[in-house]
Amino acid sequence: MSTTTSPESTAQAVRPTDERRLPILHLIAMGAVALVLAAVILAVLGTLSVAGVLILGYVLHLVLAYVYSRIREGRRWAADRVMSLAVIGAFAIAMFPLLSLLWEVVIRGGARVVAASPTPFAFWTSDMSGIIGGADAGGVLHATIGTLLITLWASIISIPVGLFTAIFLVEYADTGWRRTLGKGVTFLIDVMTGIPSIVAGLFGLALFLTFMPADDQSMRMGIMGSVALSLLMIPTVVRSSEEMLRLVPMDLREAAYALGVPKWLTIVRVVLRTAIAGLTTGVTLAIARVIGETAPLLLTVGMVTGINWNMFDGRMATLPTFINQQYRSGSATCLNEQVTNPINGEVYACSVSTNIDRAWAAALTLIIIVMVLNVVARLISHYFSPKTGR
Amino acid sequence: MSTTDAAEESSSSASTLRRGGRRFGDSLFSVLSIGSGLLIFLTLAAVAIFLTNESVPALLASEELAGFLSNAEPDFSLISYTAPYIFGTILAAALALAMAIPVSLGIALFISHYAPRRMAAGLGYMIDLLAAVPSVVYGLWGGIWLVPKLEPLYTLLNETLGTFPTWPGFVPWVGGEPVVALFAGDPTAPMNNLASASIVLAVMVLPIITAVSREVFLQTPRLQEEAALALGATRFEVVKTVVLPFGRSGVVAASMLGLGRALGETMAVLMILAPGATFSFHILEVGRHQSIAANIASRQAEASGVDMSLLIFTGLVLFVLTFIINAIARWIVARSGVKS
């Protein structure tokens, strides 16, 4: 793509009508003019704001650049200019929600996390038992434990199944009926990738409720959530693992066979070992993906205020459902200045925005977990992948 | 399997113990692998069976759905209950795609053909980060931060475009209200309307469409691009004449995948949209629409018995809907030979 950057000296030498490329300075100047113009227009209209100037300035820049380039360079190059600007604009549009979201979560959530109520960072070490009304206290310890437990169990279910399915697809589905089965499995994995998360939740619910007595239909427990999540996690694990296993050179397998190594040992010692970095990356990303899933957990694990370590008994709190619940609670009502915890008798200040604050802080907690997983995955693939594969 | 077993049995060896261990390991591995493959079949069959099984009560009792969801309406039926939510789901997803596809194509082109080669990977990673943000956080951000910010825009759209007929007719077979314009109607203060939900949905499907389109655009034959450049084409003309025609089916498939995601997304809609069950095209009006997924999520806590069956039935409908969309997308991908 570097072919279009012709030296400016040649552009100077040719006649003005043949001039193809405007110097970059003109474009920058045009952008500045557009921004100033936008600021002036908005100031006259009385709605001056940074966002407004940027948006109107961008649109003005599109128009100005087209007109100017049309006069100086001709129709085709003008279209090219506008297209380049539009493409960059599209990227900026996509960056806007990402940056705005991260900013809001870090600022609003961070404020609540470090706030001294009752002590700094108590948000990460306390749960919600006895927190009522607008009490400016409480935390996500129970929800974090729930999220980690449920995701752990989902991983315990999904990783072996996903990995062995990938091994089957790569190592065993080569001939005859196994090939046919492999094609079927590939198709079904595609189908599973597209299952809406709420349907996975309904499945987890329906599966367990079918075996429950009729009077116990409101039963919810952690393992139901794990089963629902693994329905979403298995296809991700299979796809990434399959891709990684296929990258292992056939020569390595053949060398092992030639030495008389049995097939299963070849898979364990040669194939899996070669691909281990990629496999770990894929699995970590799959975990990062399901750890933020909300809809299945809404249906299957419910919500509690305290810590529940037992996956097979009773409801559990999780970070995503906690965020949703606090958000739904909306503004609290403060009748008095202070709220008393009925369980341990502690007294907290009352805050109208306490629920929303907790939602932001929990969102920050969740984002930190997800981002750590993503970074870990990147680091693994960066440092441990075989040098030839990159 | 049988042939190797026979071969090993016929060749009598001294180290029977080792051979036995080897054979055990091999058969264990093949059983585990094939078992996992079969388990995938079983799981999906189980999804279909359990969902169908649980929605049978609603199907059978369609005459007398006595639960609270029926709301004591005289002509309540499965179809009359599900149809508005199907409509809401599709409308929200369609709007989201209408916004996301052009932007995604722009980003994909930017990363594959415009950005400097060294930056491209990093920029791609930024877009992937969008996909890493949990949907519930999008819901929170959309519900608290974005919706108030959109209010002036909606008012502007409603006052200017809202008076023009931009959408013809109405939905005759379900007797919905006549539609004058997409932006018409009477939007009220907290703008928890379908437009807001669609905007957040668009942000969520953006990375999916971008990722697939980017892959497709990167696979454009290098020689064709260079030939076009050699003929004096501008970069835009290269994109128009070489890259886009080459990637057309890939883009269609990417959009279908995004559609599948938008149809099934729960939290963004649940947390932003004020629900209603009409066939209104007035996307700025509050309390008019609801999607299947968000409806299930918001009603499940209080539902039991026939009501639960009804919700599971709508879930089954959603499952079938996304299945069809995804199957078409995969088919297009497979036909065009592009690796997603």
XYZ file of C-alpha atoms in Angstrom:
730
model
C 0.000 0.000 0.000
C 3.026 2.201 0.194
C 3.005 2.618 -3.558
C 0.683 5.625 -3.397
C 3.128 7.808 -1.486
C 4.890 9.508 -4.333
C 7.608 12.018 -3.519
C 6.371 15.558 -3.200
C 9.144 16.893 -5.399
C 7.676 15.239 -8.502
C 4.249 16.624 -7.666
C 5.796 20.068 -7.574
C 7.506 19.574 -10.908
C 4.455 18.644 -12.980
C 1.878 21.105 -14.203
C -0.937 22.008 -11.764
C -3.538 20.131 -13.784
C -1.524 16.911 -13.515
C -0.893 17.330 -9.843
C -1.988 14.150 -8.152
C -1.175 14.307 -4.488
C -1.694 17.159 -2.098
C 0.990 17.531 0.557
C -0.042 16.135 3.917
C 0.170 19.669 5.316
C -2.905 20.683 3.334
C -4.922 17.877 4.877
C -3.884 18.791 8.399
C -4.689 22.428 7.732
C -8.071 21.417 6.351
C -8.799 19.361 9.435
C -7.915 22.314 11.652
C -10.100 24.629 9.580
C -12.994 22.172 9.850
C -12.618 21.970 13.622
C -12.469 25.754 14.038
C -15.451 26.162 11.737
C -17.400 23.591 13.745
C -16.493 25.340 16.984
C -17.630 28.694 15.578
C -20.914 27.270 14.285
C -21.654 25.565 17.582
C -20.685 28.651 19.553
C -23.091 30.721 17.477
C -25.814 28.142 18.042
C -24.961 28.159 21.737
C -24.304 24.425 22.127
C -20.526 24.333 22.345
C -19.119 21.002 23.534
C -16.038 18.933 22.811
C -18.068 16.027 21.438
C -20.115 18.365 19.264
C -17.030 20.048 17.829
C -15.412 16.695 17.053
C -18.485 15.237 15.372
C -19.427 18.332 13.366
C -15.756 18.972 12.633
C -15.383 15.484 11.210
C -18.419 15.889 8.986
C -17.230 19.323 7.844
C -13.795 17.881 7.192
C -15.342 15.213 4.954
C -17.121 17.902 2.919
C -14.170 20.311 2.842
C -11.676 17.614 1.928
C -13.894 16.450 -0.911
C -14.460 19.897 -2.335
C -10.834 20.967 -1.987
C -9.455 17.739 -3.364
C -12.014 17.768 -6.167
C -10.745 21.166 -7.288
C -7.055 20.433 -6.859
C -6.771 16.729 -7.628
C -9.860 15.671 -9.537
C -12.878 13.471 -8.939
C -11.163 10.120 -8.458
C -8.669 11.335 -5.916
C -11.331 13.279 -4.092
C -13.353 10.100 -3.698
C -10.222 8.365 -2.458
C -9.633 11.058 0.150
C -13.181 10.933 1.453
C -13.033 7.152 1.604
C -9.819 7.217 3.639
C -11.360 9.692 6.035
C -14.552 7.630 6.295
C -12.591 4.478 7.075
C -10.596 6.202 9.790
C -13.830 7.673 11.103
C -15.362 4.199 11.325
C -12.470 3.073 13.490
C -12.834 6.109 15.704
C -16.553 5.432 16.085
C -15.751 1.915 17.305
C -13.082 3.144 19.699
C -15.453 5.654 21.242
C -17.723 3.197 23.099
C -14.742 1.120 24.229
C -12.854 4.052 25.696
C -15.966 5.693 27.117
C -17.079 2.435 28.737
C -13.687 1.650 30.237
C -13.372 5.225 31.463
C -16.785 5.244 33.129
C -16.229 1.854 34.732
C -12.786 2.750 36.053
C -13.796 6.179 37.341
C -17.186 5.341 38.822
C -16.320 1.814 39.909
C -12.898 2.788 41.181
C -14.410 5.549 43.299
C -16.663 3.056 45.054
C -13.958 0.412 45.454
C -11.454 2.720 47.135
C -14.139 4.639 49.053
C -13.722 4.391 52.803
C -17.066 2.799 53.590
C -16.486 1.185 56.012
C -12.806 0.764 55.094
C -10.971 1.214 51.791
C -11.246 -1.825 49.518
C -13.841 -3.342 51.866
C -15.883 -3.741 48.698
C -13.710 -6.693 47.752
C -13.668 -8.268 51.206
C -17.292 -8.042 52.317
C -20.576 -9.478 51.120
C -24.123 -8.203 51.119
C -25.513 -9.911 54.221
C -27.590 -7.505 56.223
C -27.078 -4.636 53.788
C -30.481 -3.037 53.434
C -31.906 0.151 52.025
C -29.370 2.776 51.112
C -26.595 1.470 53.354
C -23.333 2.693 51.887
C -21.553 -0.601 52.488
C -21.517 -4.144 51.224
C -19.347 -5.810 48.661
C -18.844 -8.484 46.077
C -16.810 -11.115 47.889
C -19.719 -13.563 47.727
C -20.349 -12.780 44.069
C -16.673 -13.093 43.150
C -16.445 -16.460 44.894
C -19.626 -17.563 43.130
C -18.348 -16.440 39.737
C -14.996 -18.166 40.206
C -16.569 -21.389 41.504
C -19.155 -21.610 38.748
C -16.602 -20.827 36.075
C -14.192 -23.353 37.581
C -16.819 -26.083 37.408
C -17.802 -25.032 33.895
C -14.115 -25.368 32.970
C -13.870 -28.765 34.666
C -16.756 -29.929 32.489
C -15.808 -28.157 29.273
C -12.038 -28.453 28.991
C -11.749 -32.271 28.959
C -14.769 -32.653 26.684
C -13.600 -29.864 24.405
C -10.030 -31.059 24.288
C -10.921 -34.673 23.580
C -13.397 -33.582 20.923
C -10.639 -31.563 19.283
C -8.282 -34.576 19.536
C -10.984 -36.714 17.970
C -11.484 -34.258 15.118
C -7.775 -33.924 14.394
C -6.336 -37.342 15.228
C -9.136 -39.864 14.855
C -11.703 -38.522 12.397
C -9.690 -39.514 9.339
C -11.409 -42.408 7.600
C -14.693 -44.272 7.312
C -17.448 -43.766 9.837
C -15.212 -41.713 12.054
C -14.791 -39.210 9.246
C -18.546 -38.985 8.885
C -18.906 -38.557 12.646
C -16.220 -35.893 12.560
C -18.118 -33.939 9.917
C -21.264 -34.179 12.013
C -19.412 -33.016 15.113
C -17.904 -30.052 13.261
C -21.368 -29.042 12.109
C -22.820 -29.383 15.603
C -19.992 -27.358 17.094
C -20.934 -24.628 14.644
C -24.523 -24.892 15.797
C -23.457 -24.764 19.442
C -21.393 -21.639 18.797
C -24.587 -19.910 17.775
C -26.736 -20.972 20.729
C -28.061 -17.830 22.415
C -26.861 -17.630 26.000
C -30.396 -17.408 27.329
C -31.224 -20.698 25.599
C -28.214 -22.280 27.282
C -29.644 -21.064 30.572
C -33.041 -22.499 29.743
C -31.362 -25.814 28.938
C -29.524 -25.888 32.266
C -32.801 -25.123 33.990
C -34.905 -27.601 32.026
C -32.323 -30.353 32.432
C -32.335 -30.195 36.209
C -35.997 -29.361 36.668
C -36.958 -32.464 34.703
C -35.341 -34.596 37.400
C -36.643 -32.524 40.290
C -39.822 -33.358 42.172
C -42.790 -31.253 41.128
C -42.876 -29.339 44.403
C -39.249 -28.293 44.117
C -39.347 -26.454 40.806
C -37.868 -23.272 42.262
C -34.666 -25.159 43.086
C -31.536 -23.356 41.864
C -27.914 -24.288 42.430
C -24.444 -23.462 41.220
C -23.886 -26.592 39.198
C -26.918 -25.761 37.019
C -25.130 -22.569 36.057
C -21.915 -24.450 35.349
C -23.718 -26.870 33.034
C -25.373 -23.975 31.217
C -22.050 -22.163 30.869
C -20.232 -25.250 29.633
C -22.753 -25.449 26.793
C -21.369 -22.071 25.706
C -17.776 -22.896 26.554
C -17.350 -26.279 24.862
C -17.602 -24.986 21.275
C -15.080 -22.228 21.978
C -12.631 -24.720 23.478
C -13.112 -27.184 20.622
C -12.602 -24.586 17.908
C -9.460 -23.048 19.352
C -7.956 -26.420 20.331
C -8.724 -27.928 16.949
C -7.010 -25.042 15.232
C -3.950 -25.421 17.469
C -3.700 -29.205 17.031
C -3.905 -28.860 13.261
C -0.896 -26.540 13.386
C 1.271 -29.347 14.780
C 3.373 -30.561 11.835
C 2.550 -34.035 10.556
C 6.307 -34.802 10.520
C 6.408 -34.800 14.302
C 3.660 -37.402 14.528
C 5.231 -39.546 11.840
C 8.622 -39.359 13.537
C 7.037 -40.584 16.757
C 5.212 -43.422 14.991
C 8.433 -44.420 13.256
C 10.070 -44.799 16.650
C 7.280 -47.165 17.652
C 5.543 -44.794 20.015
C 1.876 -45.741 20.441
C -0.719 -43.336 19.145
C -1.949 -42.158 22.535
C 1.562 -41.462 23.752
C 2.270 -39.601 20.524
C -0.770 -37.440 21.189
C 0.154 -36.779 24.812
C 3.899 -36.412 24.497
C 4.264 -34.910 21.028
C 1.055 -33.307 19.778
C -0.298 -31.873 23.013
C 3.119 -30.834 24.227
C 3.866 -28.982 21.008
C 0.518 -27.237 21.054
C 0.324 -26.597 24.802
C 0.846 -22.826 24.573
C -1.864 -22.417 21.977
C -4.191 -24.708 23.869
C -3.706 -22.785 27.102
C -4.307 -19.498 25.324
C -7.488 -20.805 23.747
C -8.774 -22.205 27.022
C -7.988 -18.988 28.894
C -9.834 -16.938 26.299
C -12.774 -19.336 26.515
C -12.855 -18.845 30.287
C -12.676 -15.073 29.854
C -15.593 -15.357 27.507
C -17.969 -17.263 29.771
C -16.983 -15.557 33.018
C -18.968 -12.507 31.954
C -22.054 -14.435 30.824
C -25.122 -13.189 32.612
C -28.295 -14.516 31.101
C -27.704 -18.244 31.833
C -26.841 -17.474 35.443
C -29.912 -15.300 35.901
C -31.981 -18.368 35.125
C -29.998 -21.035 36.897
C -28.273 -19.783 40.024
C -30.407 -16.902 41.236
C -29.034 -14.505 43.816
C -28.131 -14.552 47.505
C -26.552 -12.034 49.831
C -23.965 -14.253 51.508
C -21.150 -16.567 50.517
C -22.172 -20.022 49.337
C -19.346 -22.474 48.733
C -21.578 -25.413 47.912
C -22.135 -25.875 44.195
C -24.821 -28.500 44.764
C -26.992 -26.784 47.294
C -28.741 -23.471 47.189
C -28.470 -20.312 45.158
C -25.236 -18.497 44.491
C -24.392 -14.920 43.770
C -22.233 -14.126 40.740
C -20.680 -10.868 39.576
C -22.714 -10.471 36.370
C -26.036 -11.182 38.034
C -24.988 -8.948 40.933
C -24.391 -6.067 38.518
C -27.779 -6.652 36.942
C -29.532 -6.877 40.311
C -27.949 -3.697 41.684
C -28.703 -1.863 38.445
C -32.340 -2.984 38.594
C -32.611 -1.837 42.218
C -32.000 1.709 41.037
C -31.915 4.589 43.474
C -32.308 3.752 47.143
C -34.560 5.702 49.474
C -32.956 7.365 52.454
C -35.427 8.048 55.243
C -32.712 8.491 57.854
C -29.131 9.631 57.772
C -27.949 6.198 58.823
C -28.846 2.576 58.224
C -28.276 -0.211 60.745
C -27.225 -3.689 59.710
C -29.771 -5.998 61.380
C -27.282 -8.893 61.555
C -24.194 -7.427 63.176
C -25.621 -4.128 64.339
C -23.139 -1.953 62.454
C -24.280 1.475 61.399
C -23.650 2.830 57.898
C -24.243 6.143 56.203
C -27.178 6.237 53.830
C -26.562 6.978 50.165
C -29.209 7.297 47.474
C -26.881 6.132 44.730
C -25.457 3.173 46.643
C -26.963 0.474 44.392
C -25.725 2.031 41.183
C -22.307 2.653 42.752
C -22.077 -1.001 43.696
C -23.076 -1.999 40.154
C -20.216 0.079 38.703
C -17.737 -1.263 41.242
C -18.806 -4.837 40.505
C -18.455 -4.089 36.795
C -14.917 -2.894 37.467
C -14.191 -6.110 39.365
C -15.550 -8.202 36.511
C -13.647 -6.233 33.875
C -10.431 -6.607 35.861
C -10.915 -10.390 35.978
C -11.695 -10.567 32.255
C -8.784 -8.331 31.289
C -6.349 -10.260 33.490
C -7.442 -13.472 31.774
C -7.008 -11.845 28.366
C -3.564 -10.541 29.202
C -2.531 -13.920 30.636
C -3.683 -15.577 27.418
C -1.673 -13.105 25.342
C 1.421 -13.592 27.482
C 1.181 -17.377 27.279
C 0.894 -17.321 23.524
C 3.699 -14.780 23.313
C 6.256 -16.490 25.527
C 5.513 -20.198 25.293
C 4.458 -20.828 21.730
C 6.979 -22.731 19.589
C 9.173 -20.362 17.640
C 8.374 -21.951 14.290
C 4.651 -21.383 14.682
C 4.921 -17.609 14.646
C -9.656 -50.565 15.388
C -10.471 -54.217 14.799
C -7.739 -54.744 12.229
C -4.966 -53.416 14.451
C -6.255 -55.467 17.369
C -6.201 -58.605 15.257
C -2.727 -57.831 13.997
C -1.449 -57.294 17.505
C -3.071 -60.487 18.768
C -1.645 -62.594 15.947
C 1.900 -61.407 16.521
C 2.708 -63.068 19.827
C 5.279 -61.088 21.700
C 7.276 -61.590 24.853
C 6.470 -58.264 26.407
C 2.770 -58.897 26.737
C 2.502 -56.611 29.733
C 3.924 -53.612 27.934
C 1.944 -54.402 24.846
C -1.179 -54.687 26.942
C -0.503 -51.301 28.510
C 0.067 -49.797 25.141
C -3.134 -51.259 23.790
C -5.042 -50.089 26.847
C -3.763 -46.546 26.478
C -4.625 -46.504 22.812
C -8.116 -47.819 23.227
C -8.737 -45.567 26.221
C -7.744 -42.556 24.182
C -9.797 -43.476 21.176
C -12.795 -44.255 23.379
C -12.445 -40.932 25.203
C -12.039 -38.983 21.966
C -14.885 -40.641 20.123
C -16.952 -40.483 23.304
C -16.439 -36.725 23.487
C -17.483 -36.408 19.871
C -20.618 -38.410 20.576
C -21.237 -36.358 23.702
C -21.526 -33.259 21.510
C -24.281 -35.035 19.570
C -25.979 -36.050 22.799
C -25.732 -32.554 24.266
C -27.365 -30.872 21.319
C -29.986 -33.573 21.139
C -30.564 -33.008 24.853
C -30.959 -29.264 24.304
C -33.607 -29.868 21.661
C -35.326 -32.628 23.640
C -35.430 -30.858 26.995
C -36.571 -27.554 25.543
C -39.275 -29.290 23.528
C -40.235 -31.470 26.468
C -40.563 -28.530 28.812
C -42.562 -26.490 26.347
C -45.070 -29.297 25.740
C -47.383 -28.147 28.578
C -47.681 -24.750 26.914
C -48.286 -26.357 23.523
C -50.961 -28.683 24.860
C -52.642 -26.128 27.062
C -52.810 -23.428 24.421
C -56.592 -23.370 24.866
C -56.461 -22.480 28.531
C -53.189 -20.801 29.411
C -54.265 -19.783 32.858
C -50.951 -18.372 34.063
C -50.207 -14.765 34.856
C -48.492 -14.243 31.507
C -51.840 -14.598 29.751
C -52.909 -11.453 31.604
C -56.524 -12.638 31.370
C -56.748 -11.655 27.727
C -59.658 -13.266 25.902
C -57.918 -14.485 22.754
C -54.581 -15.399 24.299
C -52.592 -18.040 22.465
C -49.051 -19.192 21.956
C -48.813 -17.215 18.754
C -50.370 -14.048 20.092
C -47.952 -14.190 23.002
C -44.787 -14.960 21.049
C -45.308 -12.895 17.896
C -44.668 -9.400 19.383
C -41.456 -10.636 20.935
C -40.307 -12.187 17.672
C -41.065 -8.868 16.030
C -39.142 -6.962 18.696
C -36.188 -9.326 18.490
C -35.917 -9.062 14.725
C -36.466 -5.297 14.642
C -33.780 -4.674 17.270
C -31.326 -6.985 15.531
C -32.050 -5.473 12.113
C -31.494 -1.933 13.386
C -28.303 -2.999 15.133
C -27.013 -4.578 11.929
C -27.962 -1.543 9.861
C -25.716 0.514 12.118
C -22.965 -2.040 12.650
C -22.340 -3.310 9.113
C -21.107 -0.056 7.507
C -18.918 0.751 10.508
C -17.541 -2.793 10.666
C -16.690 -2.761 6.981
C -14.917 0.542 7.464
C -12.901 -0.834 10.379
C -12.089 -4.053 8.550
C -10.874 -2.065 5.544
C -8.950 0.286 7.794
C -7.140 -2.539 9.535
C -6.551 -4.634 6.427
C -5.773 -1.989 3.797
C -5.361 1.482 5.267
C -3.551 1.291 8.580
C 0.236 0.934 8.558
C 1.209 -2.730 8.624
C 2.966 -2.455 11.975
C -0.068 -0.921 13.666
C -2.633 -3.266 12.152
C -2.240 -6.054 14.726
C -2.529 -3.661 17.644
C -5.596 -1.975 16.176
C -7.171 -5.364 15.587
C -6.550 -6.189 19.218
C -8.345 -3.008 20.271
C -11.407 -4.129 18.341
C -11.146 -7.593 19.903
C -11.233 -5.905 23.310
C -14.730 -4.723 22.438
C -15.742 -8.361 22.242
C -14.108 -9.120 25.584
C -16.270 -6.690 27.559
C -19.074 -8.656 29.255
C -22.552 -7.930 27.948
C -23.837 -6.952 31.382
C -21.266 -4.150 31.526
C -22.507 -2.922 28.159
C -25.988 -2.959 29.608
C -24.887 -0.938 32.613
C -22.973 1.558 30.499
C -25.822 1.850 28.011
C -28.512 2.164 30.637
C -26.836 4.738 32.853
C -24.385 6.643 30.702
C -25.468 6.397 27.082
C -29.252 6.734 27.265
C -29.305 10.276 28.764
C -26.671 11.343 26.218
C -28.876 10.218 23.340
C -31.884 12.222 24.396
C -31.099 15.393 22.371
C -30.395 13.283 19.291
C -33.715 11.467 19.617
C -35.601 14.712 20.132
C -33.947 16.124 17.038
C -34.731 13.028 14.959
C -38.286 12.959 16.222
C -38.890 16.609 15.416
C -37.334 16.572 11.962
C -37.512 13.100 10.411
C -40.383 11.953 12.599
C -42.900 13.776 10.496
C -41.873 12.224 7.189
C -43.169 8.836 6.170
C -40.038 6.730 5.893
C -41.547 3.315 6.295
C -44.493 2.267 4.200
C -47.597 0.568 5.484
C -48.060 -1.558 8.566
C -48.040 -5.204 9.483
C -51.435 -6.331 8.213
C -51.544 -9.975 9.303
C -51.116 -9.224 12.980
C -53.182 -6.061 13.060
C -50.460 -3.794 14.360
C -50.930 -0.079 14.412
C -50.272 1.758 11.165
C -46.765 3.056 10.924
C -46.036 6.495 9.603
C -42.319 6.789 10.277
C -39.499 5.058 12.083
C -38.764 8.121 14.177
C -42.363 9.170 14.679
C -44.390 8.766 17.815
C -44.053 10.341 21.197
C -40.705 9.662 22.846
C -40.633 10.434 26.573
C -37.863 11.318 28.947
C -35.858 8.263 29.993
C -35.117 7.100 26.470
C -35.176 3.403 27.271
C -36.418 2.678 23.783
C -35.595 0.208 21.060
C -33.219 2.632 19.359
C -31.003 2.822 22.455
C -30.970 -0.943 22.837
C -30.108 -1.327 19.155
C -27.197 1.081 19.429
C -25.677 -0.965 22.246
C -26.407 -4.177 20.327
C -24.605 -2.663 17.353
C -21.534 -2.017 19.483
C -21.646 -5.624 20.642
C -21.902 -7.224 17.200
C -19.347 -4.849 15.700
C -16.259 -6.876 16.689
C -17.768 -10.104 15.303
C -18.542 -8.642 11.892
C -15.205 -6.838 11.845
C -13.189 -9.940 12.710
C -14.652 -12.073 9.925
C -14.629 -9.313 7.285
C -11.034 -8.447 8.139
C -9.988 -12.053 7.572
C -11.766 -12.056 4.228
C -10.270 -8.757 3.098
C -6.796 -9.923 4.053
C -7.213 -12.905 1.766
C -7.731 -10.748 -1.316
C -5.229 -11.902 -3.929
C -2.246 -9.629 -3.650
C -1.535 -9.748 -7.370
C -4.990 -8.442 -8.265
C -4.584 -5.492 -5.932
C -1.171 -4.695 -7.317
C -2.449 -5.027 -10.871
C -5.170 -2.500 -10.121
C -2.638 -0.135 -8.574
C -0.364 -0.552 -11.567
C -3.238 0.484 -13.826
C -3.391 3.740 -11.904
C -6.273 2.979 -9.573
C -6.541 4.943 -6.367
C -6.715 3.069 -3.107
C -10.468 3.545 -3.018
C -10.758 2.135 -6.519
C -8.691 -0.889 -5.504
C -11.076 -1.468 -2.639
C -14.110 -0.938 -4.855
C -13.024 -3.066 -7.771
C -10.938 -5.812 -6.135
C -11.334 -6.119 -2.384
C -15.088 -5.701 -1.968
C -16.112 -7.999 -4.859
C -13.713 -10.628 -3.550
C -14.999 -10.373 -0.004
C -18.697 -10.004 -0.738
C -19.824 -13.445 0.377
C -17.555 -13.267 3.404
C -19.133 -9.980 4.404
C -22.607 -11.449 4.002
C -21.616 -14.394 6.187
C -20.065 -12.088 8.778
C -23.259 -10.053 8.892
C -25.312 -13.203 9.377
C -23.087 -14.244 12.281
C -23.562 -10.785 13.759
C -27.308 -11.137 13.233
C -27.261 -14.435 15.106
C -25.514 -12.770 18.000
C -27.826 -9.761 17.990
C -30.917 -11.970 17.988
C -29.776 -13.921 21.007
C -28.309 -11.117 23.076
C -30.108 -10.718 26.373
C -28.526 -8.271 28.749
C -28.213 -5.158 26.584
C -31.910 -5.329 25.758
C -32.958 -6.363 29.258
C -31.116 -3.545 30.977
C -31.898 -0.764 28.513
C -35.298 -1.417 27.012
C -38.498 -0.565 28.848
C -40.625 -3.495 27.713
C -43.874 -3.587 25.839
C -45.494 -5.994 23.404
C -46.644 -4.203 20.296
C -45.876 -4.307 16.602
C -44.849 -0.681 16.529
C -42.161 0.605 14.196
C -41.790 3.725 16.345
C -38.344 2.906 17.624
C -38.092 6.069 19.698
C -41.184 5.345 21.744
C -40.652 3.831 25.165
C -42.436 0.697 26.336
C -43.308 -0.615 22.904
C -40.947 -3.491 22.208
C -39.311 -6.446 23.868
C -37.051 -9.208 22.615
C -37.552 -12.914 23.268
C -34.343 -13.296 25.242
C -34.919 -10.262 27.446
C -38.519 -11.306 28.010
C -37.400 -14.722 29.261
C -34.800 -13.160 31.529
C -37.185 -10.646 33.035
C -40.110 -13.026 33.504
C -38.385 -16.238 34.570
C -38.074 -15.347 38.251
C -41.817 -15.206 38.766
C -42.760 -17.908 36.268
C -43.600 -21.508 37.051
C -45.718 -24.290 35.578
C -47.449 -23.318 32.363
C -45.851 -19.876 32.384
C -42.392 -21.408 32.511
C -43.362 -23.703 29.657
C -44.494 -20.712 27.697
C -41.158 -18.972 28.261
C -39.255 -22.109 27.318
C -41.356 -22.314 24.171
C -40.312 -18.779 23.207
C -36.725 -19.855 23.946
C -37.165 -22.748 21.557
C -38.407 -20.336 18.906
C -35.326 -18.185 19.449
C -33.088 -21.245 19.240
C -34.601 -22.284 15.921
C -34.380 -18.717 14.610
C -30.682 -18.329 15.430
C -30.002 -21.857 14.228
C -31.402 -21.062 10.791
C -29.509 -17.753 10.583
C -26.238 -19.348 11.644
C -26.693 -22.320 9.318
C -27.137 -19.956 6.361
C -24.048 -18.007 7.457
C -21.927 -21.166 7.769
C -23.165 -22.360 4.423
C -22.125 -19.123 2.762
C -18.743 -19.251 4.513
C -18.193 -22.851 3.458
C -19.207 -22.107 -0.111
C -16.891 -19.160 -0.415
C -14.071 -21.206 1.092
C -13.132 -18.561 3.636
C -11.809 -19.605 7.010
C -13.672 -17.771 9.742
